[in-house]
CSV table of C-alpha atoms in Angstrom, one decimal:
chain,number,residue,atom,x,y,z
A,1,MET,CA,-29.7,-25.7,45.2
A,2,CYS,CA,-33.4,-26.2,44.3
A,3,PRO,CA,-34.8,-24.1,41.4
A,4,LYS,CA,-37.6,-23.1,43.4
A,5,LEU,CA,-35.2,-21.4,45.9
A,6,TYR,CA,-33.5,-19.3,43.1
A,7,PHE,CA,-37.0,-18.3,42.0
A,8,TYR,CA,-37.9,-17.0,45.4
A,9,LEU,CA,-34.5,-15.3,46.0
A,10,ALA,CA,-34.7,-13.6,42.5
A,11,SER,CA,-38.1,-12.4,43.4
A,12,LEU,CA,-37.3,-11.2,46.7
A,13,LEU,CA,-34.2,-9.2,45.3
A,14,SER,CA,-36.5,-7.7,42.5
A,15,ILE,CA,-39.0,-6.5,44.9
A,16,LEU,CA,-36.3,-5.0,47.4
A,17,SER,CA,-34.8,-3.1,44.3
A,18,LEU,CA,-38.1,-1.7,43.4
A,19,ASN,CA,-38.4,-0.3,46.8
A,20,VAL,CA,-35.0,1.3,46.6
A,21,HIS,CA,-36.0,3.0,43.3
A,22,ALA,CA,-39.5,4.2,44.8
A,23,GLU,CA,-37.9,6.2,47.5
A,24,TYR,CA,-37.0,9.2,45.3
A,25,LYS,CA,-39.6,11.8,44.4
A,26,THR,CA,-39.8,13.4,41.0
A,27,SER,CA,-39.6,17.1,40.5
A,28,GLY,CA,-43.3,16.9,39.4
A,29,GLN,CA,-44.1,16.1,43.0
A,30,MET,CA,-42.4,19.3,44.5
A,31,THR,CA,-44.7,21.0,47.0
A,32,GLN,CA,-45.4,24.6,46.8
A,33,GLU,CA,-43.0,25.3,49.8
A,34,GLU,CA,-40.2,23.4,47.9
A,35,TYR,CA,-40.9,25.5,44.8
A,36,GLN,CA,-40.9,28.6,46.9
A,37,LYS,CA,-37.5,27.5,48.4
A,38,VAL,CA,-36.0,26.8,45.0
A,39,SER,CA,-37.3,30.3,43.9
A,40,GLU,CA,-35.7,32.1,46.9
A,41,SER,CA,-32.5,30.2,46.7
A,42,SER,CA,-32.2,31.2,43.0
A,43,ALA,CA,-32.9,34.8,43.8
A,44,GLU,CA,-30.3,34.8,46.7
A,45,TYR,CA,-27.7,33.2,44.4
A,46,ASN,CA,-28.4,35.8,41.6
A,47,GLU,CA,-28.3,38.7,44.1
A,48,CYS,CA,-25.1,37.4,45.5
A,49,LEU,CA,-23.5,36.9,42.1
A,50,ASN,CA,-24.5,40.6,41.1
A,51,GLU,CA,-23.2,42.0,44.4
A,52,PHE,CA,-19.9,40.3,44.2
A,53,ALA,CA,-19.4,41.1,40.7
A,54,MET,CA,-20.2,44.8,41.2
A,55,SER,CA,-17.5,45.0,43.8
A,56,GLN,CA,-14.9,43.4,41.4
A,57,LEU,CA,-15.7,45.6,38.3
A,58,GLN,CA,-13.1,48.3,39.0
A,59,SER,CA,-10.3,46.1,40.2
A,60,GLN,CA,-10.5,43.1,37.6
A,61,PRO,CA,-10.4,43.7,33.9
A,62,ASP,CA,-11.5,40.2,32.8
A,63,ALA,CA,-15.2,39.6,32.8
A,64,ARG,CA,-14.8,35.9,32.9
A,65,VAL,CA,-12.6,36.1,36.1
A,66,ILE,CA,-15.2,38.1,37.7
A,67,ALA,CA,-17.9,35.7,36.9
A,68,ASP,CA,-15.9,32.7,38.1
A,69,HIS,CA,-14.8,34.4,41.4
A,70,SER,CA,-18.5,35.4,41.8
A,71,MET,CA,-19.7,31.8,41.1
A,72,LYS,CA,-17.3,30.5,43.6
A,73,LYS,CA,-18.0,33.2,46.4
A,74,CYS,CA,-21.9,32.5,46.0
A,75,ALA,CA,-21.8,28.6,45.6
A,76,ILE,CA,-23.1,28.2,49.2
A,77,HIS,CA,-26.6,29.2,48.2
A,78,LEU,CA,-26.9,26.5,45.6
A,79,GLU,CA,-25.2,23.9,47.9
A,80,ASN,CA,-27.7,24.6,50.6
A,81,LEU,CA,-30.6,24.2,48.3
A,82,TYR,CA,-29.0,20.9,46.9
A,83,ASP,CA,-28.9,19.5,50.4
A,84,GLN,CA,-32.5,20.5,51.1
A,85,LEU,CA,-33.8,18.9,48.1
A,86,LEU,CA,-31.8,15.7,48.9
A,87,LEU,CA,-33.3,15.8,52.4
A,88,GLY,CA,-36.8,16.1,50.6
A,89,GLY,CA,-36.4,12.8,49.0
A,90,TYR,CA,-35.2,13.9,45.5
A,91,PRO,CA,-32.6,11.7,43.5
A,92,PRO,CA,-29.1,13.2,43.9
A,93,GLU,CA,-28.1,12.9,40.2
A,94,ALA,CA,-31.3,14.8,39.0
A,95,MET,CA,-30.9,17.4,41.6
A,96,ARG,CA,-27.3,17.9,40.7
A,97,ARG,CA,-28.4,18.5,37.0
A,98,PHE,CA,-31.3,21.0,38.4
A,99,ILE,CA,-28.7,22.9,40.4
A,100,GLY,CA,-26.2,23.0,37.5
A,101,SER,CA,-29.1,24.3,35.3
A,102,ILE,CA,-29.7,27.1,37.7
A,103,ASN,CA,-26.1,27.9,38.0
A,104,ASN,CA,-25.4,28.0,34.2
A,105,LYS,CA,-28.3,30.3,33.5
A,106,SER,CA,-27.3,32.6,36.3
A,107,ALA,CA,-23.7,32.5,35.3
A,108,ASN,CA,-24.5,33.3,31.5
A,109,LYS,CA,-26.7,36.3,32.6
A,110,LEU,CA,-24.0,37.5,34.9
A,111,LEU,CA,-21.2,37.2,32.3
A,112,SER,CA,-23.3,39.1,29.7
A,113,ASN,CA,-24.1,41.9,32.1
A,114,VAL,CA,-20.5,42.3,33.1
A,115,MET,CA,-19.3,42.3,29.5
A,116,ARG,CA,-21.9,44.9,28.6
A,117,TYR,CA,-20.9,47.0,31.5
A,118,LYS,CA,-17.1,46.7,30.6
A,119,ALA,CA,-18.1,47.6,26.9
A,120,MET,CA,-19.9,50.6,28.0
A,121,GLN,CA,-16.9,51.7,30.3
A,122,GLY,CA,-14.5,51.6,27.3
A,123,GLN,CA,-16.6,54.1,25.1
């Protein structure tokens, strides 16, 4: 083929690839409503974790098991948030890490609280 044709094809492909990458928004572009939804979903997730953990304190001796079961029971809150953020035009991998961060912070706090409660029970 002609070198000019290769040049035009390469140019066209590079322009198309720029459009694909430009479709996603960054977290800095979150609207106030999206920030509010993240905050609400995070609070709902924490509340669910705490309520389920409280219901398991008397029947389950292992704090890690309580935290694990609570996270599984309440995961729907974070899954819904993830889906909404994807619909908002945010990149899936970045939102997966973002949701993972919310999950990790909440789980660490829950585990700490459950362990503290269990330690106080033993006294």
